[in-house]
XYZ file of C-alpha atoms in Angstrom:
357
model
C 237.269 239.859 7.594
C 239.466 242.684 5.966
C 242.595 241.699 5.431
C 245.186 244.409 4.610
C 249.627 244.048 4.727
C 252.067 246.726 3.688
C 254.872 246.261 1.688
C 256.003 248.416 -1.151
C 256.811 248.662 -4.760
C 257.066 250.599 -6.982
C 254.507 251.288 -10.401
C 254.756 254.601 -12.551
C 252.118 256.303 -15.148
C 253.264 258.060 -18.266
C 252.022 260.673 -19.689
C 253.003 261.258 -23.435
C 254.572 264.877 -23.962
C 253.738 266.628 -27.309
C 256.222 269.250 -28.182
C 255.195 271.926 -30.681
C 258.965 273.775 -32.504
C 258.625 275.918 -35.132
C 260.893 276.190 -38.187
C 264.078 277.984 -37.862
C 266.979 278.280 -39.624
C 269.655 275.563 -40.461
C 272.128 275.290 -37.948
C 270.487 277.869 -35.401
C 269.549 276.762 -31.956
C 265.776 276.840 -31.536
C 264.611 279.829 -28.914
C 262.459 278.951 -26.615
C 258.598 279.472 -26.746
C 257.291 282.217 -25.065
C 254.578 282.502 -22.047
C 252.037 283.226 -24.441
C 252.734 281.120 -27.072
C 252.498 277.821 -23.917
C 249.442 279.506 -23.196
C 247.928 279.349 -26.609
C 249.410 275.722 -27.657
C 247.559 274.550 -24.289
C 244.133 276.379 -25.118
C 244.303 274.647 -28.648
C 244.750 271.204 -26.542
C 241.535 269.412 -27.262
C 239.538 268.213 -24.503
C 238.395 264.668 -23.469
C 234.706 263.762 -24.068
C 232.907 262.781 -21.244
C 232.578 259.059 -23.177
C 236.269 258.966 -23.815
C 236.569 259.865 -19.602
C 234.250 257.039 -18.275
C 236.298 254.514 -20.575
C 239.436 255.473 -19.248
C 238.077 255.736 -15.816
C 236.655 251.694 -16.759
C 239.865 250.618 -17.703
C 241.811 252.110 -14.642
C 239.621 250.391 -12.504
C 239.418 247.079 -14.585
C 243.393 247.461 -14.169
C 243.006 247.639 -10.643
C 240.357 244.850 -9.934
C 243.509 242.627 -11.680
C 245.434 243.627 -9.202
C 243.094 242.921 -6.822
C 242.952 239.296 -7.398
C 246.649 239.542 -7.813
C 246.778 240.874 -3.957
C 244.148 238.180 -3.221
C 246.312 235.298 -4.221
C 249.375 236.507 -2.818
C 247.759 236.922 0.537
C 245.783 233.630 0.196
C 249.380 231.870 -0.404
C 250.806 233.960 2.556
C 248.323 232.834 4.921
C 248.563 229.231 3.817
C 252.507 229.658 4.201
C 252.060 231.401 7.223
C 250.336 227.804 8.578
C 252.608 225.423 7.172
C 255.406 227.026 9.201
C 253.227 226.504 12.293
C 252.498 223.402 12.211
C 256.090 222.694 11.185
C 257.636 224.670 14.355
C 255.501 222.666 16.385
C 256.628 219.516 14.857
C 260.480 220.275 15.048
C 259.563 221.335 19.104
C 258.001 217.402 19.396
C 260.962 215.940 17.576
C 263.306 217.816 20.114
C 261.953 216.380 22.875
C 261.492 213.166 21.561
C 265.207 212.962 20.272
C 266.648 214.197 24.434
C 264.031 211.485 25.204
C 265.628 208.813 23.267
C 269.552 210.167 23.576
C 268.544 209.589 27.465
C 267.042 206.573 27.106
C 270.571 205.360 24.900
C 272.304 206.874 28.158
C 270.882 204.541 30.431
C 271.783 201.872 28.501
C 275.043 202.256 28.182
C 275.695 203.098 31.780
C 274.078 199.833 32.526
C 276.183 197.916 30.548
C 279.596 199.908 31.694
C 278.190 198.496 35.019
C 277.905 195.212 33.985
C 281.566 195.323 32.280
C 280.170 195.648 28.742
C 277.856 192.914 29.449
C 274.367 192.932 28.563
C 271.084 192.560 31.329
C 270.992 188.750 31.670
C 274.130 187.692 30.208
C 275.166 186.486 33.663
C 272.525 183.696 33.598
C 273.620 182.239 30.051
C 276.975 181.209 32.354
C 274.431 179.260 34.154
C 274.339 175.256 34.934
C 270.327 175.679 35.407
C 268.887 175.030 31.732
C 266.034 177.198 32.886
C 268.166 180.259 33.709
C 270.005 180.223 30.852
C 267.312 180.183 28.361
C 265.696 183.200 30.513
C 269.118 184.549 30.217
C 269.405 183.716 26.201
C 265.356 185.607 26.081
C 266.925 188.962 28.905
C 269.683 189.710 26.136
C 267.224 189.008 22.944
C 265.130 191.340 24.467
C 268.204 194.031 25.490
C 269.190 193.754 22.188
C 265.614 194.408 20.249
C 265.107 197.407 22.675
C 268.507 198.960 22.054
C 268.468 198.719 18.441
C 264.100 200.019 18.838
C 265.400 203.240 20.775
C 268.692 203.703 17.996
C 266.228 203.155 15.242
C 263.865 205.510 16.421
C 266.538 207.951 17.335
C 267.682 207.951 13.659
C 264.372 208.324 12.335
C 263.428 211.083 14.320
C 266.785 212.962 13.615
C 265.889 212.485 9.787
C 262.688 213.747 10.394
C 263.674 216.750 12.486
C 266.140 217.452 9.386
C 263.243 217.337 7.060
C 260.621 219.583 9.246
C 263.580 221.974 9.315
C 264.250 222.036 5.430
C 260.682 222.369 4.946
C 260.003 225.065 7.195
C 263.049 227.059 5.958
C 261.347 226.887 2.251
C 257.815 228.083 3.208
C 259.403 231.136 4.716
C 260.756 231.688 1.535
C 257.852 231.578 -0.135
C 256.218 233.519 2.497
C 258.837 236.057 1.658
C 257.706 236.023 -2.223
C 254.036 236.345 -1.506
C 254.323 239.062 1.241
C 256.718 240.891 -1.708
C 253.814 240.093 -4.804
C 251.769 241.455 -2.033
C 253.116 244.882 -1.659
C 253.403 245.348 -5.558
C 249.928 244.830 -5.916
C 248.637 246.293 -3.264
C 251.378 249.755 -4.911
C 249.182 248.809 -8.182
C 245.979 248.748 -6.565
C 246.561 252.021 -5.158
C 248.197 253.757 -8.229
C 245.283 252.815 -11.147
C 242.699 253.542 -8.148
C 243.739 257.105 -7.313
C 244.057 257.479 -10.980
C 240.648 256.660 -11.502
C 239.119 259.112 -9.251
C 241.618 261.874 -9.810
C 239.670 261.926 -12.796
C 236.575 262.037 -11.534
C 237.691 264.707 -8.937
C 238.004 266.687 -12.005
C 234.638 266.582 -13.483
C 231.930 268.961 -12.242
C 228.474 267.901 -10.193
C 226.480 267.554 -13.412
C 229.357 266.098 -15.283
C 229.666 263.111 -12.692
C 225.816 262.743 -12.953
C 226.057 262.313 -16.639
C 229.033 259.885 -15.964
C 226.834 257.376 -14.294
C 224.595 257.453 -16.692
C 226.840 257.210 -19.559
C 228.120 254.065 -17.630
C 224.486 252.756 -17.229
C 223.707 253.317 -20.512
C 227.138 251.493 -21.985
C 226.335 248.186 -19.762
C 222.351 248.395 -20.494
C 223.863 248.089 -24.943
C 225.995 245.110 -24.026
C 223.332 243.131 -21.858
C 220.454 244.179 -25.135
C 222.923 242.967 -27.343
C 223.518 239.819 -24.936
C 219.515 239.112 -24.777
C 219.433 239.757 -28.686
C 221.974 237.094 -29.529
C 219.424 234.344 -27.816
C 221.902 233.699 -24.906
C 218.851 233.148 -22.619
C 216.609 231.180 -24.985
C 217.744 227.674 -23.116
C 218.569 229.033 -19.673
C 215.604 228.104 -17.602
C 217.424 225.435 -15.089
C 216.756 225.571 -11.363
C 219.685 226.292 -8.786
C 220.566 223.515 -7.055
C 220.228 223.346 -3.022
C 223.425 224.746 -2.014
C 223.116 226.848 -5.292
C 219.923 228.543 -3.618
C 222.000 229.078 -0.312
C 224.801 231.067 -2.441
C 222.079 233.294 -3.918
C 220.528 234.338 -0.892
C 223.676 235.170 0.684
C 224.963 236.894 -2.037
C 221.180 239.611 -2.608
C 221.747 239.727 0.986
C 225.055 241.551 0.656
C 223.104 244.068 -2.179
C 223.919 247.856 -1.030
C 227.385 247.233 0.643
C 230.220 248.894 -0.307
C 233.159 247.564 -2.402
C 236.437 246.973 -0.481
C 238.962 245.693 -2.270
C 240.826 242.530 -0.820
C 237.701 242.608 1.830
C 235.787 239.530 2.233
C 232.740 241.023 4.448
C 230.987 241.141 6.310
C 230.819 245.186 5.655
C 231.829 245.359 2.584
C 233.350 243.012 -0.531
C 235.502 243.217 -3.013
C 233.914 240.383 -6.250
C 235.618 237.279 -5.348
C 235.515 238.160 -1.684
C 231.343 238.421 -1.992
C 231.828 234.957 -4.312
C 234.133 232.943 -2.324
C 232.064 234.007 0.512
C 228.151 233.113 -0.634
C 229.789 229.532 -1.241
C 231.122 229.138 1.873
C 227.997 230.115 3.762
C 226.299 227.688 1.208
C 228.779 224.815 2.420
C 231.247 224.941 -0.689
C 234.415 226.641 -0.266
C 235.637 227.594 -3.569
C 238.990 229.549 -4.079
C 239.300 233.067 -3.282
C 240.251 235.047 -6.465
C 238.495 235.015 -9.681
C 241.207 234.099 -11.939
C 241.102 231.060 -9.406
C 237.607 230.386 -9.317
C 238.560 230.686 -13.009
C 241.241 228.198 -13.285
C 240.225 225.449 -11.001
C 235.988 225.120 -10.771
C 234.122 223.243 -13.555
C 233.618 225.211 -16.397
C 229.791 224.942 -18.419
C 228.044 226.478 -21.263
C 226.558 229.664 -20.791
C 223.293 227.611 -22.016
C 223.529 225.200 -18.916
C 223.815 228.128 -16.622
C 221.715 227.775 -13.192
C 221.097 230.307 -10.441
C 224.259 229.683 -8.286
C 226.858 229.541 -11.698
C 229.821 232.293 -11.261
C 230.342 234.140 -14.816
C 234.158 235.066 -14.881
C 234.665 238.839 -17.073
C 237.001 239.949 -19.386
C 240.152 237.720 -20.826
C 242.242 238.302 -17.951
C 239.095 236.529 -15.289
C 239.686 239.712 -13.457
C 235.685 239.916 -12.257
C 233.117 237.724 -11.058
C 229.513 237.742 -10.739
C 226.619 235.214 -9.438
C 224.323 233.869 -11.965
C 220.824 234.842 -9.905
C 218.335 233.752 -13.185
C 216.524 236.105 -15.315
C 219.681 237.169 -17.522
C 221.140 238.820 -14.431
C 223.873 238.533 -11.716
C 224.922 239.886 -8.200
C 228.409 241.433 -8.163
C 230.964 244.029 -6.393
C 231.511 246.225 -8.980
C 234.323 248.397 -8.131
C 235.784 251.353 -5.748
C 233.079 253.882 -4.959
C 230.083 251.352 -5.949
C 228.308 249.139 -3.774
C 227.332 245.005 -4.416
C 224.150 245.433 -7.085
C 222.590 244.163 -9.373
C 223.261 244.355 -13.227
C 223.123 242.487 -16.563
C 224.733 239.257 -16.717
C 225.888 240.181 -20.335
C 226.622 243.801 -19.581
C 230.109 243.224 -19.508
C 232.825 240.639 -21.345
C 231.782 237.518 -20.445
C 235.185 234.975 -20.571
C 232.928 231.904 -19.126
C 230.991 229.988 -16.121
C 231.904 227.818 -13.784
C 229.986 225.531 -11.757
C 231.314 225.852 -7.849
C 229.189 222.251 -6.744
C 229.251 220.271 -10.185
């Protein structure tokens, strides 16, 4: 299901200016530089390396997969607004029509009794001689009483009730309101550090983006050797669990699909939308971000890891992968990459969590 609102916002990139005046005389106004001297300052300009590209290409898109989740959460609250107000509307819609049902119900009682002359069903047998029509008499009003005060009783509670639905529904729109606005900023974000990224790509040549990809293959292949080098995956030789085994085969399933961001398949995934989604079709929902998945699944050693486990990157828990055994994971990487498979330790790991501890 992709899932995509617009709103907007507003985010900015800065770009640091370096200004190049020559000495002149106390006092005097400093001319300004000529064509050719521009010309020459910018040929003396030194020029990114290809290494110092790919990291700032990394961290643009790093920025953006925090936005991501960001967007995720917002939307996730949205929708769950979005439902509360439902089932509120249709509440306060019964409690209408159960308060007119009451009010009329009131109404016929009181007509009855202006009928009567103020007197209640029955009281006309208390005046009896008969003992036995007065005590039916005494039982008529006991019981015109009860139901009177039942129906005014109900009446109030309902009213109170209606009062409540309507206070409650007024403050999820609010918060609707909030989450459809966090929305649009990240979603301006999202947009901003991703069009960054691959304006700088658009600016490299054929062979230049070859050598790119390998740089960045060759950058996550020296974190996971120095990962397997540290002994992380001496102790890890624990089976998945059932559901665990359900989660992987989704997720290898989804291998050679493109990243979407905020998509949740079944074309293409963003990481916590692949995530989220393996659990689900394993029978464990699990919440839909990975800050999320960070903050509120069981957290375990890296030692205790099984087949199944979700490793959480980088301090901000801005990406997730699935724990498939043999030191590596499944995972959406990012824009212009599809779901693959990589190093669990080529990246920062922050920590795993256990979605069906």
């Amino acid at each position: 299901m992709n899932r995509r609102h617009c709103a907007s916002a507003a985010i900015t990139l800065v770009c640091a200016l370096t200004v190049l005046i020559t000495p002149v005389q106390a006092f005097a106004e400093p001319a300004p530089p000529s064509p050719s001297d521009a010309k020459s300052a910018a040929s003396k300009a030194p020029e990114k390396s290809l290494e110092e590209v790919r990291k700032e290409i990394d961290d643009l898109y790093r920025k953006a997969g925090a936005a991501t989740d960001a967007y995720n959460l917002a939307e996730e609250k949205a929708e769950k607004q979005s439902g509360e107000i439902v089932k509120l509307a249709r509440a306060i819609v019964v409690g209408q029509s159960k308060i007119a049902e009451l009010k009329s119900q009131a109404g016929a009682q009181a007509r009855e009794q202006y009928r009567t002359g103020g007197l209640p069903p029955g009281a006309q047998f208390m005046l009896s001689d008969d003992p036995q029509l007065f005590l039916d008499g005494v039982n008529r009003v006991r019981e015109g009483q009860q139901a009177a005060q039942g129906v005014l009783g109900e009446l109030t509670r309902t009213q109170q009730d209606l009062e409540t639905y309507t206070k409650d529904a007024s403050t999820n729109w609010k918060k609707l309101e909030a989450n459809r606005v966090k929305q649009a900023k990240a979603k301006k974000k999202i947009n901003a550090q991703i069009a960054a990224a691959k304006k700088l790509e658009s600016r490299l040549k054929k062979e230049e983006r070859a050598r790119l990809l390998k740089l960045e293959q060759e950058a996550e292949y020296q974190q996971q050797t120095a990962w397997l080098s540290s002994g992380a995956l001496k102790d890890i030789n624990r089976e998945a669990s059932a559901r665990g085994k359900k989660a992987v085969a989704f997720a290898t399933a989804q291998i050679g699909k493109p990243y979407g961001w905020g998509d949740e398949g079944p074309k293409s995934y963003d990481c916590s939308g692949l995530t989220s989604q393996a659990w689900l079709a394993a029978g464990r929902p699990i919440p839909r971000t990975s800050q999320e998945q960070w903050r509120l699944l069981p957290h375990i050693a890296i030692k205790d890891m099984r087949p199944g486990d979700l490793i959480i990157y980088h301090s901000d828990a801005s990406h997730v992968g699935m724990y498939i055994g043999d030191g590596a994971i499944v995972h959406a990487p990012r824009p212009g990459r599809n779901v693959t498979l990589a190093g669990a330790g080529s990246m920062q790991i922050l920590g795993v969590v256990r979605p069906d501890k």
